[in-house]
C-alpha cells in the first residue's frame, strides 16, 4: 500500500480549520465548488470537478467514516477514479502555537502509479487552498484550482 | 522505505526543463538562490535556505549520481537533515504533446514522519516553482519560496 501525505500550518483557530473540513460549505470553499451531500458519519459527499470553461473533468463520492470535533476527518472513496475506490483521506488536526497543523494522508493506494504522483501534487495545491480559505477567506476550489500540467 | 512523489506538466521543450534541473544556475532559479557546487556525475552541490529576513534556516549537500541528457537527474543527499541523509531525489522527464512531464521522487525515507509530510508539500511548491521558471522565466526559489506553515 502507498500513501500520499502532506502537512500545512494554518494561522487560525483549530475550530475554523475543522469547519472547513467537516461541512459541505467548507469543502466547497477549498476543494471544489461542486460539493454536495451530507457531512456526517455514514453520510455520503459527492464532489465534481469542471474546467473554467465548464467542461466536466471528473468526480468522486466518499463516505464520511469519522468526524472527531477539532481533531480529525476521515473519508473513504466509494466511487470515482478506479485507483481511488477504497482509499481513505484522513485529516488530523493539532495546535502548535498560533498555528493549526493539518496532517493529511490519502492512504492505501494499491500502488504508486503516475496518477498517484499527479494526485500528490494536486492535493498539495488543495491544502494550500484550504490554508488560504481559512487565513484569508478565499480559497481556490475547482474550477478556480491551480492547473499543474496536462492532467489539470 | 517511504517515497515522496509528484508530477507536473511544463509547457516547454524538454531541453529547457533538463537545463533547469542539471545546472547550478537552473537549480538556483527554482529551489534556492543559494546553490553552489558542481553539477556533474560525482560532483557535489550545496543548497542553503534562508528566510526573507536573512535568517539561515538550513541546508544540505548532495552528490550527483546521474545526469541523463533530457531524461533524468538523480541526486543522493550526503549531509543535511538527518532524515535526508542517504535518500535520493530523482527527476524523470518525458514528452507528452506540448508538455514536458516531470515525475519526481524523493525516495528511500526510512519512515514517514511529520517532517516527511512537510517536505512532501514543500516539494510540490518547488515543482510549481520549476514550472513557473521554465514557462514564465521566474520561479520562486528560497528565500522567495512559498511558506506552508510554521516550519516554513
Short mmCIF file of C-alpha atoms in Angstrom, two decimals:
data_model
loop_
_atom_site.label_atom_id
_atom_site.label_comp_id
_atom_site.label_asym_id
_atom_site.label_seq_id
_atom_site.Cartn_x
_atom_site.Cartn_y
_atom_site.Cartn_z
CA UNK A 1 0.00 0.00 0.00
CA UNK A 2 1.15 3.52 -0.80
CA UNK A 3 0.22 6.81 0.85
CA UNK A 4 0.21 10.42 -0.25
CA UNK A 5 0.94 12.76 2.66
CA UNK A 6 1.15 16.49 3.26
CA UNK A 7 1.45 18.92 6.15
CA UNK A 8 0.46 22.57 6.33
CA UNK A 9 0.29 25.04 9.20
CA UNK A 10 -2.65 27.41 9.18
CA UNK A 11 -2.58 30.55 11.30
CA UNK A 12 -6.12 30.24 12.66
CA UNK A 13 -8.06 28.56 15.45
CA UNK A 14 -8.43 24.83 15.09
CA UNK A 15 -12.24 25.20 15.06
CA UNK A 16 -12.07 27.21 11.82
CA UNK A 17 -9.99 24.57 10.09
CA UNK A 18 -12.23 21.78 11.34
CA UNK A 19 -15.25 23.67 9.99
CA UNK A 20 -13.64 23.93 6.55
CA UNK A 21 -13.06 20.18 6.51
CA UNK A 22 -16.27 18.95 8.10
CA UNK A 23 -19.01 20.93 6.33
CA UNK A 24 -20.23 20.91 2.74
CA UNK A 25 -19.85 24.69 2.54
CA UNK A 26 -16.32 24.45 3.91
CA UNK A 27 -15.21 21.77 1.45
CA UNK A 28 -16.76 23.78 -1.39
CA UNK A 29 -14.50 26.66 -0.36
CA UNK A 30 -11.19 24.90 -0.93
CA UNK A 31 -11.64 21.69 -2.95
CA UNK A 32 -14.43 22.09 -5.46
CA UNK A 33 -17.39 24.42 -5.60
CA UNK A 34 -19.43 21.45 -6.82
CA UNK A 35 -19.66 19.72 -3.41
CA UNK A 36 -22.97 18.24 -2.26
CA UNK A 37 -24.22 15.66 0.19
CA UNK A 38 -24.26 15.03 3.91
CA UNK A 39 -21.16 15.51 6.02
CA UNK A 40 -22.00 13.27 8.97
CA UNK A 41 -20.69 9.82 9.89
CA UNK A 42 -22.21 7.37 7.42
CA UNK A 43 -23.22 10.20 5.09
CA UNK A 44 -22.04 10.50 1.52
CA UNK A 45 -20.45 13.53 -0.11
CA UNK A 46 -20.18 13.99 -3.86
CA UNK A 47 -17.53 16.20 -5.40
CA UNK A 48 -17.45 17.12 -9.08
CA UNK A 49 -14.70 18.90 -11.00
CA UNK A 50 -15.06 21.13 -14.02
CA UNK A 51 -12.70 23.25 -16.06
CA UNK A 52 -13.01 27.05 -16.05
CA UNK A 53 -14.85 26.73 -19.38
CA UNK A 54 -17.40 24.36 -17.88
CA UNK A 55 -16.11 21.03 -19.18
CA UNK A 56 -16.76 18.20 -16.74
CA UNK A 57 -13.40 16.68 -15.76
CA UNK A 58 -14.47 14.05 -13.25
CA UNK A 59 -15.71 13.46 -9.77
CA UNK A 60 -15.99 11.05 -6.91
CA UNK A 61 -18.13 10.26 -3.93
CA UNK A 62 -16.96 9.40 -0.49
CA UNK A 63 -18.46 8.07 2.69
CA UNK A 64 -17.78 10.01 5.87
CA UNK A 65 -16.10 7.46 8.15
CA UNK A 66 -15.28 9.68 11.11
CA UNK A 67 -15.75 13.23 12.33
CA UNK A 68 -13.92 14.00 15.58
CA UNK A 69 -14.57 17.56 16.66
CA UNK A 70 -11.48 19.73 16.16
CA UNK A 71 -9.37 16.59 15.77
CA UNK A 72 -9.93 14.57 12.63
CA UNK A 73 -11.97 13.96 9.50
CA UNK A 74 -11.88 10.68 7.60
CA UNK A 75 -13.44 9.84 4.26
CA UNK A 76 -13.50 6.64 2.22
CA UNK A 77 -13.86 6.97 -1.53
CA UNK A 78 -16.69 4.80 -2.82
CA UNK A 79 -16.73 5.82 -6.48
CA UNK A 80 -14.64 7.88 -8.85
CA UNK A 81 -11.30 7.07 -10.47
CA UNK A 82 -10.72 3.33 -10.23
CA UNK A 83 -7.46 3.89 -8.31
CA UNK A 84 -9.29 5.93 -5.66
CA UNK A 85 -12.05 3.48 -4.81
CA UNK A 86 -11.43 2.06 -1.34
CA UNK A 87 -8.74 4.58 -0.43
CA UNK A 88 -9.10 6.91 2.54
CA UNK A 89 -8.48 10.60 3.02
CA UNK A 90 -7.56 11.46 6.59
CA UNK A 91 -7.08 14.95 8.02
CA UNK A 92 -5.61 15.15 11.53
CA UNK A 93 -5.59 18.48 13.36
CA UNK A 94 -3.44 19.75 16.20
CA UNK A 95 -2.42 23.07 17.67
CA UNK A 96 1.16 24.37 17.61
CA UNK A 97 1.38 27.90 18.97
CA UNK A 98 -0.57 30.21 16.68
CA UNK A 99 -0.91 27.52 14.06
CA UNK A 100 -3.36 24.74 13.41
CA UNK A 101 -1.38 21.89 11.92
CA UNK A 102 -3.10 19.75 9.30
CA UNK A 103 -1.53 16.36 8.71
CA UNK A 104 -3.12 14.94 5.59
CA UNK A 105 -2.97 11.44 4.19
CA UNK A 106 -4.55 9.91 1.11
CA UNK A 107 -3.97 6.35 2.18
CA UNK A 108 -3.96 2.83 0.84
CA UNK A 109 -3.35 3.30 -2.85
CA UNK A 110 -2.70 -0.17 -4.27
CA UNK A 111 0.47 1.09 -5.93
CA UNK A 112 2.28 4.30 -6.82
CA UNK A 113 1.46 4.99 -10.46
CA UNK A 114 1.88 8.19 -12.44
CA UNK A 115 -1.65 9.22 -11.49
CA UNK A 116 -0.70 8.90 -7.79
CA UNK A 117 2.13 11.33 -8.37
CA UNK A 118 -0.23 13.76 -10.08
CA UNK A 119 -2.72 13.48 -7.21
CA UNK A 120 0.04 14.11 -4.66
CA UNK A 121 0.95 17.42 -6.27
CA UNK A 122 -2.71 18.31 -6.74
CA UNK A 123 -3.50 17.60 -3.07
CA UNK A 124 -0.68 19.98 -2.11
CA UNK A 125 -2.34 22.76 -4.06
CA UNK A 126 -5.66 22.00 -2.35
CA UNK A 127 -4.02 22.03 1.10
CA UNK A 128 -2.69 25.48 0.26
CA UNK A 129 -6.17 26.42 -0.95
CA UNK A 130 -7.52 25.30 2.45
CA UNK A 131 -4.88 27.45 4.14
CA UNK A 132 -5.88 30.48 2.02
CA UNK A 133 -9.57 29.91 2.67
CA UNK A 134 -9.15 29.84 6.43
CA UNK A 135 -6.50 32.56 6.71
CA UNK A 136 -7.74 34.96 4.03
CA UNK A 137 -11.36 33.96 3.48
CA UNK A 138 -10.78 32.87 -0.12
CA UNK A 139 -9.53 29.52 -1.35
CA UNK A 140 -9.01 28.23 -4.88
CA UNK A 141 -11.58 25.46 -5.27
CA UNK A 142 -12.26 23.96 -8.69
CA UNK A 143 -12.93 25.32 -11.26
CA UNK A 144 -10.55 28.03 -9.99
CA UNK A 145 -7.91 25.49 -8.88
CA UNK A 146 -4.27 25.63 -9.87
CA UNK A 147 -3.53 23.60 -13.00
CA UNK A 148 -0.31 21.68 -12.60
CA UNK A 149 0.07 20.25 -16.09
CA UNK A 150 -1.66 18.47 -18.92
CA UNK A 151 -3.77 16.42 -16.48
CA UNK A 152 -5.21 19.62 -14.92
CA UNK B 1 11.12 2.68 2.85
CA UNK B 2 8.81 5.58 2.01
CA UNK B 3 8.77 7.85 -1.02
CA UNK B 4 7.52 11.34 -1.71
CA UNK B 5 6.30 11.71 -5.29
CA UNK B 6 4.97 14.45 -7.52
CA UNK B 7 4.15 15.05 -11.16
CA UNK B 8 3.90 18.30 -13.08
CA UNK B 9 3.48 19.10 -16.76
CA UNK B 10 5.51 22.01 -18.07
CA UNK B 11 4.60 23.61 -21.38
CA UNK B 12 8.14 23.87 -22.72
CA UNK B 13 10.75 21.84 -24.60
CA UNK B 14 12.28 19.02 -22.59
CA UNK B 15 15.75 20.58 -23.03
CA UNK B 16 14.68 23.67 -21.08
CA UNK B 17 13.42 21.59 -18.17
CA UNK B 18 16.54 19.45 -18.19
CA UNK B 19 18.68 22.59 -18.10
CA UNK B 20 16.79 23.88 -15.05
CA UNK B 21 17.45 20.60 -13.23
CA UNK B 22 21.00 19.90 -14.33
CA UNK B 23 22.80 23.23 -13.92
CA UNK B 24 23.67 25.26 -10.81
CA UNK B 25 22.07 28.34 -12.34
CA UNK B 26 18.94 26.39 -13.16
CA UNK B 27 18.55 24.93 -9.66
CA UNK B 28 19.12 28.40 -8.18
CA UNK B 29 16.16 29.59 -10.24
CA UNK B 30 13.55 27.32 -8.67
CA UNK B 31 14.86 25.73 -5.44
CA UNK B 32 17.15 28.12 -3.63
CA UNK B 33 19.19 31.07 -4.82
CA UNK B 34 21.98 29.83 -2.55
CA UNK B 35 23.03 26.92 -4.77
CA UNK B 36 26.72 26.23 -5.38
CA UNK B 37 28.92 23.35 -6.46
CA UNK B 38 29.46 21.15 -9.48
CA UNK B 39 26.56 19.57 -11.32
CA UNK B 40 28.30 16.63 -12.96
CA UNK B 41 28.25 12.93 -12.11
CA UNK B 42 30.28 12.52 -8.92
CA UNK B 43 30.14 16.26 -8.22
CA UNK B 44 28.61 17.77 -5.10
CA UNK B 45 26.02 20.52 -4.92
CA UNK B 46 25.32 22.53 -1.79
CA UNK B 47 21.98 24.21 -1.22
CA UNK B 48 21.31 26.65 1.61
CA UNK B 49 18.00 28.10 2.71
CA UNK B 50 17.37 31.47 4.33
CA UNK B 51 14.29 33.38 5.37
CA UNK B 52 13.36 36.63 3.59
CA UNK B 53 14.93 38.48 6.54
CA UNK B 54 18.22 36.65 6.07
CA UNK B 55 17.97 34.08 8.88
CA UNK B 56 19.70 30.83 7.95
CA UNK B 57 17.12 28.03 8.04
CA UNK B 58 19.17 25.05 6.96
CA UNK B 59 20.80 23.36 4.04
CA UNK B 60 22.06 20.14 2.59
CA UNK B 61 24.60 18.82 0.14
CA UNK B 62 24.02 16.14 -2.41
CA UNK B 63 26.12 14.08 -4.75
CA UNK B 64 25.11 14.00 -8.39
CA UNK B 65 24.54 10.31 -9.10
CA UNK B 66 23.28 10.53 -12.67
CA UNK B 67 22.69 13.05 -15.42
CA UNK B 68 20.98 11.61 -18.49
CA UNK B 69 20.54 14.27 -21.14
CA UNK B 70 16.88 15.30 -21.45
CA UNK B 71 15.86 12.19 -19.50
CA UNK B 72 16.78 12.14 -15.82
CA UNK B 73 18.66 13.74 -12.94
CA UNK B 74 19.48 11.86 -9.77
CA UNK B 75 20.97 13.22 -6.53
CA UNK B 76 21.88 11.49 -3.26
CA UNK B 77 21.81 13.61 -0.13
CA UNK B 78 25.09 13.32 1.78
CA UNK B 79 24.50 15.86 4.55
CA UNK B 80 21.65 17.98 5.87
CA UNK B 81 18.63 16.96 7.94
CA UNK B 82 19.32 13.58 9.49
CA UNK B 83 16.22 12.12 7.81
CA UNK B 84 17.50 13.18 4.39
CA UNK B 85 20.96 11.65 4.51
CA UNK B 86 21.12 8.67 2.17
CA UNK B 87 17.83 9.49 0.42
CA UNK B 88 17.66 10.16 -3.32
CA UNK B 89 15.94 12.81 -5.38
CA UNK B 90 15.07 11.59 -8.86
CA UNK B 91 13.61 13.66 -11.68
CA UNK B 92 12.43 11.75 -14.76
CA UNK B 93 11.50 13.66 -17.90
CA UNK B 94 9.30 12.71 -20.82
CA UNK B 95 7.38 14.44 -23.58
CA UNK B 96 3.58 14.39 -23.83
CA UNK B 97 2.35 16.63 -26.62
CA UNK B 98 3.26 20.22 -25.83
CA UNK B 99 4.23 19.30 -22.27
CA UNK B 100 7.39 18.09 -20.64
CA UNK B 101 6.33 15.77 -17.86
CA UNK B 102 8.42 15.76 -14.70
CA UNK B 103 7.98 12.73 -12.48
CA UNK B 104 9.68 13.49 -9.20
CA UNK B 105 10.55 11.17 -6.35
CA UNK B 106 12.29 11.84 -3.05
CA UNK B 107 12.97 8.21 -2.32
CA UNK B 108 14.00 5.91 0.46
CA UNK B 109 12.96 7.78 3.58
CA UNK B 110 13.36 5.35 6.46
CA UNK B 111 9.82 6.14 7.63
CA UNK B 112 7.02 8.64 7.08
CA UNK B 113 7.26 11.13 9.92
CA UNK B 114 5.68 14.56 10.24
CA UNK B 115 8.76 16.11 8.64
CA UNK B 116 8.27 13.84 5.59
CA UNK B 117 4.75 15.21 5.23
CA UNK B 118 6.07 18.78 5.43
CA UNK B 119 8.74 18.02 2.82
CA UNK B 120 6.14 16.48 0.50
CA UNK B 121 4.09 19.68 0.47
CA UNK B 122 7.22 21.79 0.18
CA UNK B 123 8.49 19.77 -2.80
CA UNK B 124 5.13 20.40 -4.51
CA UNK B 125 5.66 24.14 -4.20
CA UNK B 126 9.17 23.81 -5.64
CA UNK B 127 7.88 21.71 -8.56
CA UNK B 128 5.44 24.53 -9.31
CA UNK B 129 8.33 26.97 -8.94
CA UNK B 130 10.24 24.92 -11.53
CA UNK B 131 7.18 25.08 -13.80
CA UNK B 132 6.98 28.87 -13.40
CA UNK B 133 10.71 29.30 -14.01
CA UNK B 134 10.64 27.38 -17.28
CA UNK B 135 7.28 28.64 -18.55
CA UNK B 136 7.47 32.27 -17.40
CA UNK B 137 11.16 32.86 -16.73
CA UNK B 138 10.64 33.41 -12.99
CA UNK B 139 10.46 30.79 -10.26
CA UNK B 140 10.11 31.17 -6.51
CA UNK B 141 13.40 29.91 -5.12
CA UNK B 142 14.25 30.46 -1.44
CA UNK B 143 14.23 32.95 0.15
CA UNK B 144 11.21 33.84 -2.02
CA UNK B 145 9.64 30.41 -1.63
CA UNK B 146 6.07 29.78 -0.52
CA UNK B 147 5.78 29.30 3.24
CA UNK B 148 3.40 26.50 4.01
CA UNK B 149 3.22 26.80 7.80
CA UNK B 150 5.21 27.17 10.97
CA UNK B 151 8.06 25.02 9.59
CA UNK B 152 8.48 27.45 6.63
#
